[in-house]
Coordinates of C-alpha atoms (C1' of nucleotides) in Angstrom, one line a residue:
Chain P
X1 CA 43.4 57.7 40.7
X2 CA 40.6 59.9 39.3
X3 CA 38.4 58.1 36.9
X4 CA 38.6 59.8 33.2
X5 CA 36.6 59.1 30.3
X6 CA 36.3 60.4 27.2
X7 CA 33.8 60.4 24.0
X8 CA 35.2 61.4 20.7
X9 CA 32.2 62.2 18.2
X10 CA 33.0 62.9 14.8
X11 CA 31.7 66.3 13.3
X12 CA 28.5 64.8 11.7
X13 CA 26.1 67.8 12.0
X14 CA 24.0 66.0 14.2
X15 CA 24.1 64.0 17.8
X16 CA 23.3 60.3 17.3
X17 CA 21.4 58.6 19.4
X18 CA 23.5 55.2 19.5
X19 CA 26.5 57.6 20.0
X20 CA 25.0 59.1 23.1
X21 CA 24.2 55.8 24.7
X22 CA 27.9 55.2 24.2
X23 CA 28.8 58.6 25.5
X24 CA 26.4 58.1 28.4
X25 CA 27.9 55.2 29.7
X26 CA 31.2 57.0 29.6
X27 CA 29.7 60.2 31.4
X28 CA 27.8 58.0 34.1
X29 CA 31.0 56.1 34.9
X30 CA 32.9 59.4 35.3
X31 CA 30.1 60.7 37.6
X32 CA 30.0 57.6 39.6
X33 CA 33.4 57.6 40.8
X34 CA 34.0 61.5 40.9
X35 CA 35.8 61.6 37.8
X36 CA 36.1 63.8 34.7
X37 CA 34.3 63.2 31.3
X38 CA 35.9 64.6 28.5
X39 CA 34.9 65.4 24.7
X40 CA 37.3 65.1 22.2
X41 CA 36.6 66.0 18.4
X42 CA 37.7 63.4 15.8
X43 CA 38.0 65.9 13.1
X44 CA 40.9 64.7 11.1
X45 CA 39.7 65.7 8.1
X46 CA 39.7 69.4 6.7
X47 CA 37.8 71.2 9.4
X48 CA 36.3 74.1 7.2
X49 CA 32.6 73.7 8.1
X50 CA 33.6 73.0 11.9
X51 CA 31.3 75.2 13.8
X52 CA 28.3 73.7 11.9
X53 CA 29.3 70.2 12.1
X54 CA 30.3 70.4 15.5
X55 CA 27.8 72.7 17.3
X56 CA 24.6 70.3 17.1
X57 CA 26.7 67.9 18.8
X58 CA 27.4 70.1 21.6
X59 CA 24.2 71.6 22.0
X60 CA 22.8 68.0 22.2
X61 CA 25.3 67.4 25.3
X62 CA 24.2 70.5 26.6
X63 CA 20.5 69.8 26.4
X64 CA 20.7 66.4 27.9
X65 CA 22.6 67.5 30.9
X66 CA 25.7 65.7 30.0
X67 CA 28.1 68.2 30.6
X68 CA 31.9 67.6 30.0
X69 CA 34.8 69.0 32.2
X70 CA 37.3 69.2 29.1
X71 CA 36.9 69.8 25.7
X72 CA 35.7 72.3 22.8
X73 CA 33.9 75.4 23.9
X74 CA 30.4 76.0 23.2
X75 CA 31.3 78.3 20.5
X76 CA 32.4 75.1 18.2
X77 CA 34.5 77.2 16.6
X78 CA 37.7 75.0 17.2
X79 CA 38.8 76.7 20.5
X80 CA 38.9 74.4 23.8
X81 CA 39.0 74.5 27.3
X82 CA 40.9 72.3 30.0
X83 CA 44.6 71.4 30.5
X84 CA 45.3 69.3 27.6
X85 CA 44.2 71.5 25.0
X86 CA 43.4 71.4 22.1
X87 CA 40.8 68.8 22.1
X88 CA 40.2 68.9 18.3
X89 CA 42.2 65.9 16.5
X90 CA 42.5 68.4 13.9
X91 CA 44.6 70.6 15.5
X92 CA 46.9 67.9 17.2
X93 CA 48.9 66.6 14.2
X94 CA 52.3 67.9 15.5
X95 CA 51.6 66.1 18.7
X96 CA 51.1 62.9 16.8
X97 CA 53.9 63.2 14.6
X98 CA 56.3 63.9 17.6
X99 CA 55.2 60.8 19.3
X100 CA 55.7 58.9 15.6
X101 CA 58.9 60.1 15.5
X102 CA 60.4 59.1 18.8
X103 CA 59.1 55.8 18.1
X104 CA 61.1 55.7 14.8
X105 CA 64.1 57.1 16.7
X106 CA 64.0 54.2 19.2
X107 CA 63.6 51.8 16.2
X108 CA 59.8 50.7 17.3
X109 CA 58.5 52.3 14.0
X110 CA 59.7 52.6 10.4
X111 CA 59.0 53.7 7.3
X112 CA 57.2 51.6 4.8
X113 CA 58.2 52.1 1.2
X114 CA 55.8 49.2 -0.4
X115 CA 53.8 50.4 -3.5
X116 CA 50.4 50.3 -3.3
X117 CA 50.3 47.8 -6.4
X118 CA 52.7 45.8 -4.6
X119 CA 50.4 45.6 -1.2
X120 CA 47.3 45.2 -3.5
X121 CA 48.8 42.1 -5.2
X122 CA 49.8 40.8 -1.7
X123 CA 46.1 41.3 -0.6
X124 CA 44.9 39.7 -3.5
X125 CA 47.2 36.4 -3.0
X126 CA 45.9 36.1 0.5
X127 CA 42.6 36.5 -0.4
X128 CA 43.0 33.6 -3.0
X129 CA 44.8 31.4 -0.4
X130 CA 41.9 32.3 1.9
X131 CA 44.1 33.5 4.5
X132 CA 44.3 36.8 6.0
X133 CA 46.9 39.5 4.6
X134 CA 49.3 40.7 7.4
X135 CA 51.1 43.5 6.1
X136 CA 54.9 43.9 7.1
X137 CA 56.4 46.7 5.3
X138 CA 60.0 47.0 3.7
X139 CA 62.2 48.9 6.4
X140 CA 61.6 46.5 9.3
X141 CA 64.5 45.2 9.7
X142 CA 66.7 48.5 8.8
X143 CA 68.7 50.1 11.8
X144 CA 66.8 52.9 13.5
X145 CA 69.5 55.4 12.7
X146 CA 69.5 54.6 8.7
X147 CA 65.5 54.8 8.9
X148 CA 65.5 58.0 10.4
X149 CA 67.6 59.4 7.7
X150 CA 65.7 57.7 4.9
X151 CA 62.4 59.0 6.5
X152 CA 64.0 62.3 6.6
X153 CA 65.1 62.1 3.0
X154 CA 61.8 60.7 1.7
X155 CA 58.8 60.4 3.9
X156 CA 56.1 57.4 3.4
X157 CA 53.5 55.7 5.7
X158 CA 55.2 55.2 9.2
X159 CA 54.7 51.8 10.5
X160 CA 54.7 50.2 13.8
X161 CA 57.2 47.2 14.2
X162 CA 54.9 44.6 15.6
X163 CA 56.7 41.8 17.5
X164 CA 55.6 38.2 15.9
X165 CA 54.6 35.3 18.2
X166 CA 53.4 37.1 21.2
X167 CA 50.0 37.1 22.6
X168 CA 48.3 40.4 23.2
X169 CA 45.6 39.7 26.2
X170 CA 43.6 42.0 27.9
X171 CA 40.2 41.9 30.0
X172 CA 37.1 43.6 28.6
X173 CA 35.4 45.5 31.3
X174 CA 31.8 44.3 29.5
X175 CA 33.2 41.2 27.0
X176 CA 35.6 39.6 29.4
X177 CA 38.9 38.0 28.2
X178 CA 40.2 38.7 24.9
X179 CA 43.6 37.3 23.5
X180 CA 45.2 37.9 20.2
X181 CA 48.2 36.5 18.8
X182 CA 50.4 39.0 17.1
X183 CA 50.9 36.9 13.8
X184 CA 47.6 37.8 13.1
X185 CA 48.2 41.6 13.7
X186 CA 49.5 43.8 10.6
X187 CA 52.0 46.5 11.3
X188 CA 49.8 49.1 12.0
X189 CA 50.1 52.6 10.2
X190 CA 50.9 55.6 12.7
X191 CA 51.4 58.4 10.1
X192 CA 50.1 58.3 6.5
X193 CA 52.6 59.1 3.7
X194 CA 52.4 62.9 2.8
X195 CA 49.6 64.4 1.4
X196 CA 49.9 67.0 -1.5
X197 CA 51.2 69.7 1.1
X198 CA 53.6 67.2 2.4
X199 CA 51.7 66.7 5.5
X200 CA 51.9 63.1 7.3
X201 CA 48.5 62.9 9.1
X202 CA 48.0 60.5 12.1
X203 CA 45.7 57.6 11.3
X204 CA 43.1 56.8 13.4
X205 CA 44.2 54.2 15.6
X206 CA 47.6 56.2 16.5
X207 CA 45.7 59.3 17.3
X208 CA 43.2 57.7 19.4
X209 CA 46.3 56.2 21.6
X210 CA 48.2 59.1 21.7
X211 CA 45.3 61.4 23.0
X212 CA 44.0 59.0 25.2
X213 CA 47.6 58.7 26.7
X214 CA 48.1 62.5 26.6
X215 CA 44.3 63.1 28.2
X216 CA 45.2 60.7 31.1
X217 CA 42.1 58.4 30.0
X218 CA 41.6 55.6 32.6
X219 CA 38.3 53.9 30.6
X220 CA 38.2 53.7 27.1
X221 CA 34.4 52.8 26.7
X222 CA 33.1 52.8 23.3
X223 CA 31.1 51.0 20.6
X224 CA 32.0 47.1 20.1
X225 CA 33.4 47.7 16.6
X226 CA 36.5 48.8 18.2
X227 CA 37.2 45.6 20.0
X228 CA 39.2 44.3 16.9
X229 CA 41.4 47.6 17.2
X230 CA 42.2 47.2 20.7
X231 CA 44.9 44.9 20.3
X232 CA 46.8 46.8 17.7
X233 CA 46.2 49.9 20.2
X234 CA 47.5 47.9 23.0
X235 CA 50.7 47.4 20.9
X236 CA 51.2 51.1 20.5
X237 CA 50.4 52.0 24.3
X238 CA 53.2 49.6 25.0
X239 CA 55.6 51.0 22.3
X240 CA 55.2 54.5 23.7
X241 CA 55.8 53.1 27.3
X242 CA 52.4 54.0 28.6
X243 CA 50.0 52.2 31.4
X244 CA 47.0 50.5 29.6
X245 CA 43.5 51.8 30.3
X246 CA 40.5 49.4 31.5
X247 CA 39.0 48.9 27.8
X248 CA 34.9 48.5 27.8
X249 CA 33.2 47.7 24.5
X250 CA 29.5 48.2 24.5
X251 CA 27.2 46.5 22.1
X252 CA 25.4 48.5 19.4
X253 CA 22.0 50.2 19.4
X254 CA 19.9 48.8 16.7
X255 CA 16.8 49.7 14.8
X256 CA 14.6 46.7 13.7
X257 CA 17.4 44.6 14.0
X258 CA 19.9 46.5 12.0
X259 CA 22.4 49.1 13.1
X260 CA 20.8 52.0 13.7
X261 CA 21.3 54.4 11.0
X262 CA 19.9 57.5 9.1
X263 CA 19.2 55.7 6.1
X264 CA 16.8 53.1 7.8
X265 CA 15.2 55.1 10.2
X266 CA 11.6 56.2 9.5
X267 CA 10.8 59.9 8.2
X268 CA 8.4 62.2 10.5
X269 CA 4.9 60.4 10.3
X270 CA 2.0 62.4 9.2
X271 CA 1.0 62.8 12.7
X272 CA 4.4 64.0 14.2
X273 CA 4.6 66.6 11.2
X274 CA 0.9 67.8 12.2
X275 CA 2.2 68.0 15.7
X276 CA 5.1 70.3 14.2
X277 CA 2.9 72.4 12.4
X278 CA 0.6 72.7 15.4
X279 CA 3.6 73.9 17.0
X280 CA 4.0 76.6 14.5
X281 CA 6.4 75.2 12.0
X282 CA 5.9 75.6 8.3
X283 CA 6.2 72.8 5.8
X284 CA 9.7 74.6 4.6
X285 CA 11.2 74.7 8.1
X286 CA 10.2 71.0 9.0
X287 CA 12.1 69.9 5.5
X288 CA 14.9 71.8 5.9
X289 CA 15.7 70.0 9.0
X290 CA 17.3 66.7 8.6
X291 CA 17.8 66.0 11.9
X292 CA 14.3 65.8 12.9
X293 CA 14.6 61.9 13.1
X294 CA 14.6 59.6 16.0
X295 CA 18.0 59.0 15.2
X296 CA 19.2 62.5 16.4
X297 CA 18.9 64.1 19.7
X298 CA 17.4 67.5 18.2
X299 CA 14.1 65.7 17.0
X300 CA 13.6 64.7 20.8
X301 CA 14.2 68.3 22.1
X302 CA 11.9 69.9 19.3
X303 CA 9.1 67.8 19.9
X304 CA 9.3 68.2 23.6
X305 CA 10.7 65.2 25.2
X306 CA 12.6 65.3 28.9
X307 CA 16.3 65.0 28.9
X308 CA 16.0 62.6 31.8
X309 CA 13.6 60.6 30.0
X310 CA 16.0 60.0 27.2
X311 CA 18.9 59.4 29.5
X312 CA 16.7 56.9 31.3
X313 CA 15.9 55.0 28.1
X314 CA 19.0 55.1 26.7
X315 CA 20.8 53.7 29.6
X316 CA 18.1 51.2 30.5
X317 CA 18.9 50.0 26.9
X318 CA 21.8 47.7 27.2
X319 CA 21.9 47.9 30.9
X320 CA 19.8 47.0 33.9
X321 CA 20.0 47.9 37.5
X322 CA 18.6 44.9 38.9
X323 CA 15.8 42.6 37.9
X324 CA 12.7 44.7 37.5
X325 CA 13.6 48.6 37.9
X326 CA 12.6 50.6 34.7
X327 CA 11.9 54.3 36.0
X328 CA 15.2 55.9 37.3
X329 CA 16.3 59.4 37.4
X330 CA 19.7 60.7 36.3
X331 CA 20.8 60.6 39.9
X332 CA 20.0 57.0 40.4
X333 CA 21.7 56.1 37.3
X334 CA 24.7 58.2 38.5
X335 CA 25.2 56.2 41.6
X336 CA 24.6 52.9 40.4
X337 CA 26.2 52.4 36.7
X338 CA 28.7 49.9 36.4
X339 CA 30.1 48.5 33.3
X340 CA 29.5 44.8 34.5
X341 CA 25.9 45.0 34.0
X342 CA 26.2 46.0 30.5
X343 CA 24.7 43.5 28.1
X344 CA 26.8 41.5 25.9
X345 CA 23.9 41.4 23.1
X346 CA 22.9 44.7 20.9
X347 CA 19.6 46.2 21.9
X348 CA 16.5 47.4 19.8
X349 CA 15.4 51.0 20.0
X350 CA 12.0 50.9 21.1
X351 CA 10.2 54.2 20.6
X352 CA 6.8 53.0 22.5
X353 CA 8.9 52.2 25.7
X354 CA 10.6 55.5 25.4
X355 CA 7.3 57.2 25.4
X356 CA 6.2 55.4 28.4
X357 CA 9.4 56.3 30.5
X358 CA 8.6 59.9 29.2
X359 CA 5.1 59.7 30.5
X360 CA 6.5 58.5 33.8
X361 CA 9.2 61.2 34.0
X362 CA 6.6 63.9 32.8
X363 CA 4.5 62.7 35.7
X364 CA 7.1 64.0 38.5
X365 CA 7.5 67.4 36.7
X366 CA 5.9 70.1 39.1
X367 CA 3.2 72.3 37.5
X368 CA 5.1 75.4 37.7
X369 CA 7.9 73.8 36.1
X370 CA 5.7 72.4 33.4
X371 CA 4.4 76.0 32.6
X372 CA 7.8 77.1 32.0
X373 CA 8.7 74.7 29.6
X374 CA 5.7 74.8 27.8
X375 CA 5.8 78.4 26.8
X376 CA 8.5 78.2 24.4
X377 CA 6.1 76.0 22.3
X378 CA 3.0 78.2 22.8
X379 CA 4.9 81.1 21.5
X380 CA 6.6 79.2 18.4
X381 CA 2.7 78.4 17.8
X382 CA 2.2 82.4 18.3
X383 CA -0.7 81.0 20.8
X384 CA 0.7 83.6 23.2
X385 CA 2.8 86.6 23.1
X386 CA 6.4 86.9 23.8
X387 CA 5.4 88.4 27.2
X388 CA 3.3 86.8 29.3
X389 CA 0.9 88.9 31.4
X390 CA -0.4 87.1 34.7
X391 CA -3.9 86.3 33.4
X392 CA -2.4 84.2 30.8
X393 CA 0.1 82.7 33.0
X394 CA -2.7 81.7 35.4
X395 CA -4.9 80.3 32.6
X396 CA -2.1 78.3 31.3
X397 CA -1.4 76.9 34.7
X398 CA -4.8 76.1 35.1
X399 CA -4.8 74.4 31.8
X400 CA -1.8 72.3 32.6
X401 CA -3.3 71.2 35.7
X402 CA -6.6 70.2 34.4
X403 CA -4.5 68.2 31.4
X404 CA -2.7 66.5 34.2
X405 CA -1.0 63.3 32.8
X406 CA -2.3 64.0 29.2
X407 CA 0.8 66.1 28.5
X408 CA 3.1 63.5 27.5
X409 CA 5.5 65.6 25.3
X410 CA 5.7 69.4 25.9
X411 CA 4.4 69.9 22.4
X412 CA 1.2 68.2 23.6
X413 CA 0.3 71.5 25.2
X414 CA -0.9 72.8 22.0
X415 CA -3.8 70.2 21.7
X416 CA -4.9 71.3 25.0
X417 CA -4.4 75.0 25.0
X418 CA -5.5 75.9 21.5
X419 CA -9.1 75.2 22.0
X420 CA -9.0 77.2 25.3
X421 CA -6.5 80.2 24.3
X422 CA -7.5 80.7 20.6
X423 CA -10.5 83.6 20.1
X424 CA -12.0 81.6 16.9
X425 CA -12.2 78.1 17.7
X426 CA -11.4 75.5 15.1
X427 CA -13.9 73.1 14.7
X428 CA -13.1 69.5 14.0
X429 CA -16.1 68.6 11.3
X430 CA -16.4 64.8 12.3
X431 CA -16.7 65.5 16.1
X432 CA -19.4 68.2 15.3
X433 CA -21.4 65.7 13.0
X434 CA -21.2 63.2 15.6
X435 CA -22.0 65.5 18.4
X436 CA -25.4 67.0 16.5
X437 CA -26.2 64.2 14.2
X438 CA -28.9 63.5 16.7
X439 CA -31.4 66.8 16.7
X440 CA -32.2 66.7 20.2
X441 CA -28.5 67.4 21.0
X442 CA -29.2 71.1 20.1
X443 CA -32.8 71.2 22.2
X444 CA -30.7 70.0 25.2
X445 CA -27.8 72.3 24.8
X446 CA -30.2 75.1 24.5
X447 CA -32.0 74.1 27.8
X448 CA -28.5 73.7 29.4
X449 CA -27.3 77.4 28.6
X450 CA -30.0 78.7 30.3
X451 CA -28.9 76.5 33.4
X452 CA -25.6 77.6 32.6
X453 CA -26.8 81.4 32.5
X454 CA -28.0 81.6 36.0
X455 CA -25.2 79.6 37.5
X456 CA -24.2 81.5 40.6
X457 CA -20.7 79.9 41.0
X458 CA -18.6 78.8 38.1
X459 CA -16.0 76.4 39.6
X460 CA -15.6 73.1 38.1
X461 CA -17.1 71.5 41.2
X462 CA -20.3 73.1 41.1
X463 CA -20.6 72.9 37.4
X464 CA -20.1 69.3 37.9
X465 CA -23.2 69.0 40.4
X466 CA -25.3 71.3 38.4
X467 CA -24.8 69.6 35.3
X468 CA -25.4 66.3 37.4
X469 CA -28.5 67.7 38.5
X470 CA -29.4 69.1 35.0
X471 CA -29.1 65.9 33.3
X472 CA -30.8 63.6 35.8
X473 CA -33.9 65.9 35.9
X474 CA -34.4 65.2 32.4
X475 CA -34.0 61.4 33.1
X476 CA -30.9 61.0 31.2
X477 CA -26.9 60.3 31.7
X478 CA -24.4 62.6 31.2
X479 CA -23.2 61.0 28.1
X480 CA -26.1 62.6 26.2
X481 CA -24.9 65.9 26.9
X482 CA -20.9 65.4 27.3
X483 CA -20.3 65.4 23.6
X484 CA -22.4 68.1 22.2
X485 CA -21.2 70.3 25.2
X486 CA -17.6 69.5 24.7
X487 CA -17.9 70.2 21.1
X488 CA -19.7 73.5 21.4
X489 CA -17.3 75.1 23.8
X490 CA -13.7 73.5 22.1
X491 CA -14.7 72.5 18.8
X492 CA -12.9 69.1 19.3
X493 CA -14.3 65.7 21.0
X494 CA -11.3 65.2 23.0
X495 CA -9.7 67.1 25.8
X496 CA -9.5 67.1 29.7
X497 CA -12.3 67.1 32.0
X498 CA -15.6 69.0 30.9
X499 CA -16.2 71.0 33.8
X500 CA -12.5 72.3 34.2
X501 CA -12.9 73.3 30.7
X502 CA -15.9 75.4 30.9
X503 CA -14.4 76.7 34.6
X504 CA -11.4 77.9 32.7
X505 CA -13.5 79.3 29.7
X506 CA -15.6 81.2 32.2
X507 CA -19.3 81.8 32.0
X508 CA -19.3 84.5 29.3
X509 CA -16.9 82.7 26.7
X510 CA -18.6 79.4 27.5
X511 CA -22.0 81.0 27.0
X512 CA -20.6 83.0 24.0
X513 CA -19.3 79.5 22.4
X514 CA -22.6 77.9 22.9
X515 CA -24.5 80.7 21.4
X516 CA -22.2 80.3 18.2
X517 CA -23.5 76.7 17.8
X518 CA -27.1 77.1 18.6
X519 CA -28.0 79.9 16.1
Chain G
rG1 C1' 37.0 33.8 3.6
rG2 C1' 40.3 34.0 8.1
rC3 C1' 39.8 36.3 13.1
rC4 C1' 36.4 37.8 16.8
rC5 C1' 31.7 38.8 19.4
rC6 C1' 26.3 37.6 19.9
rG7 C1' 21.6 34.6 20.3
rU8 C1' 15.9 34.2 26.8
rC9 C1' 8.4 36.6 25.5
rG10 C1' 7.1 41.2 19.2
rU11 C1' 10.7 44.3 22.0
rC12 C1' 13.9 46.1 26.5
rU13 C1' 15.8 42.7 30.2
rA14 C1' 16.2 39.2 35.1
rG15 C1' 19.1 35.1 35.2
rA16 C1' 26.6 33.2 37.4
rG17 C1' 24.1 24.4 37.9
rG18 C1' 19.0 23.2 42.0
rC19 C1' 15.2 29.7 44.1
rC20 C1' 12.9 28.6 36.9
rU21 C1' 6.1 24.3 36.1
rA22 C1' 11.9 31.0 33.5
rG23 C1' 10.9 36.9 37.1
rG24 C1' 9.6 42.1 35.4
rA25 C1' 8.8 46.1 32.4
rC26 C1' 7.0 48.1 27.2
rA27 C1' 3.6 46.6 23.7
rA28 C1' -1.1 43.5 22.5
rU29 C1' -5.7 41.7 24.1
rA30 C1' -10.0 41.5 27.5
rC31 C1' -12.6 43.5 31.4
rC32 C1' -13.2 47.1 35.3
rC33 C1' -13.2 52.5 36.6
rU34 C1' -14.8 56.8 33.7
rU35 C1' -17.2 62.4 31.3
rU36 C1' -14.5 62.0 25.5
rC37 C1' -9.1 61.1 26.1
rA38 C1' -5.4 60.2 29.4
rA39 C1' -4.2 57.9 34.1
rG40 C1' -5.7 53.9 37.2
rG41 C1' -7.0 48.7 38.7
rU42 C1' -7.4 43.3 37.3
rA43 C1' -6.4 39.4 33.9
rU44 C1' -4.8 36.7 29.3
rG45 C1' -1.7 35.1 25.4
rG46 C1' 3.7 35.2 24.6
rA47 C1' 10.6 33.4 25.0
rC48 C1' 15.4 29.7 27.1
rC49 C1' 17.7 29.2 18.2
rG50 C1' 18.9 23.5 16.9
rG51 C1' 21.3 18.7 18.2
rG52 C1' 24.5 16.3 21.2
rG53 C1' 27.4 15.9 25.7
rU54 C1' 28.9 16.4 31.1
rU55 C1' 25.6 16.3 35.8
rC56 C1' 21.4 13.0 40.2
rG57 C1' 20.0 17.7 38.0
rA58 C1' 21.4 22.7 32.3
rA59 C1' 18.8 29.0 30.2
rU60 C1' 23.2 28.7 32.9
rC61 C1' 29.0 24.1 31.3
rC62 C1' 31.5 21.9 27.0
rC63 C1' 31.0 20.1 21.6
rC64 C1' 29.0 20.9 16.9
rG65 C1' 25.4 22.9 13.8
rC66 C1' 22.2 27.4 12.5
rG67 C1' 21.4 32.5 12.5
rG68 C1' 22.9 37.4 13.2
rG69 C1' 26.8 41.2 13.8
rG70 C1' 31.7 43.1 13.8
rU71 C1' 36.7 43.2 11.7
rC72 C1' 40.2 42.7 8.4
rA73 C1' 41.8 50.8 4.5
rC74 C1' 46.6 56.2 3.5
rC75 C1' 37.5 55.9 7.1
rA76 C1' 36.6 57.2 12.0

RNA sequence: GGCCCCGUCGUCUAGAGGCCUAGGACAAUACCCUUUCAAGGUAUGGACCGGGGUUCGAAUCCCCGCGGGGUCACCA
């Protein structure tokens, strides 16, 4: 039997990082067994802004490379692909109704004419008695054919009849054995009472079960908050005569000890805002994006993370391969992921560790690919044009090579490329002051400019030798020249190798920039 | 409140009765390397929620506390 897993996001307008972690486990499980990963949109509400709410979610999965075998099309307009269409719950209500009618006819479900006031009172009563309220509806014991007639005449919530005194047990693939007595399970609602248009919409629990059966889902992997729903859902599977899938409930992702939520997650820091601005974003553009937040996948894409780093980190949060492996490629994950090594306790999101993992993955990206992936960031910042001439490409390649491990995020390219590529260099006042507060610095630079002028070769190695000889002849260390020179030719006190910088700039530009400082 | 789940360094985790004077990683700190910044190297500090059992022996099993979370909807 092929493994079929599914992830069912609600259309919220952004892809939640915690949701991705759960989806990742589903996806990895399917990949591991050569199975299928299904995406279903749980949009039982009105789907007016569907595209707007669904597209960011699909985009997020596509960017991460977590492709789905069946589900909504990329258009996000409500169309689907795959053998069990449609994959939008909002379009599947007739299917839920048909399943419910079957249960009604079989006497497994019944209409409940209890008024909300009555229910309210019963609930209140139970609360005072410090007992759980287990709802059982009015027409439980009415014969099936009569209930069918009654229901046709007067719609009401349709409830599943739960047989009391039984045990529902299952073995959760991550939590282990779980057992519940049916005496504590209320008769669950299948279909709601009619809305203003007379439509009886399925309730989440029922829609999920009907869909999971229809889609042939073999492994239901979802967040732990659904653990308590499971016995109820098992009863529905049984009533529907379906075989049970394997359930696996995974713990949540926390942020500083609390469930990760948009509200409790910090806004962009000043540094991050500066970074986005350097990348060509305007204040309005930044403010207009409420998904530029560590909780949303879009943030990581926009600031230049690698999808494989996100996947590695997220998977590692709540799962381990062994006692020490931290760095894992997606391929390794696909080959080794198992539900039984998912942790029991919730895990806290740690931005620093993610950043470290990102750096590790970045080390493996070949220069040519880095160039390609940095280009969009440079273009957005208008540092390079829409088309790239071969000279610029070559310079860019040199910059990226010289930057080495310093480029952690693709957006970091701006910090290294701007001082080289921008004609009018931005001078950091603090660095400038520090570099030239000793008047001897300018004199030294003036002499060094003459040395540079007569340099025969202008490659990094020659410049290294030449410069060291120069400072040695002065009885100085390189440090005496390093900062003034760097600030003079780049405007900043930080950057990659000094000699690489000179070499990439070339003799003319280097001398020219030196001259502007010295005059 | 009932029911359910969870509790190992600051954080992510390893740990299925002796391999545990509890291992790894991130973070922190110090030093080394060095051309600033990274990267790299070395080192240091840092945890079994508490209390009782069971056992020759418990982070691991049992009980009781404590703490955190989930769930009890015509939300998903």
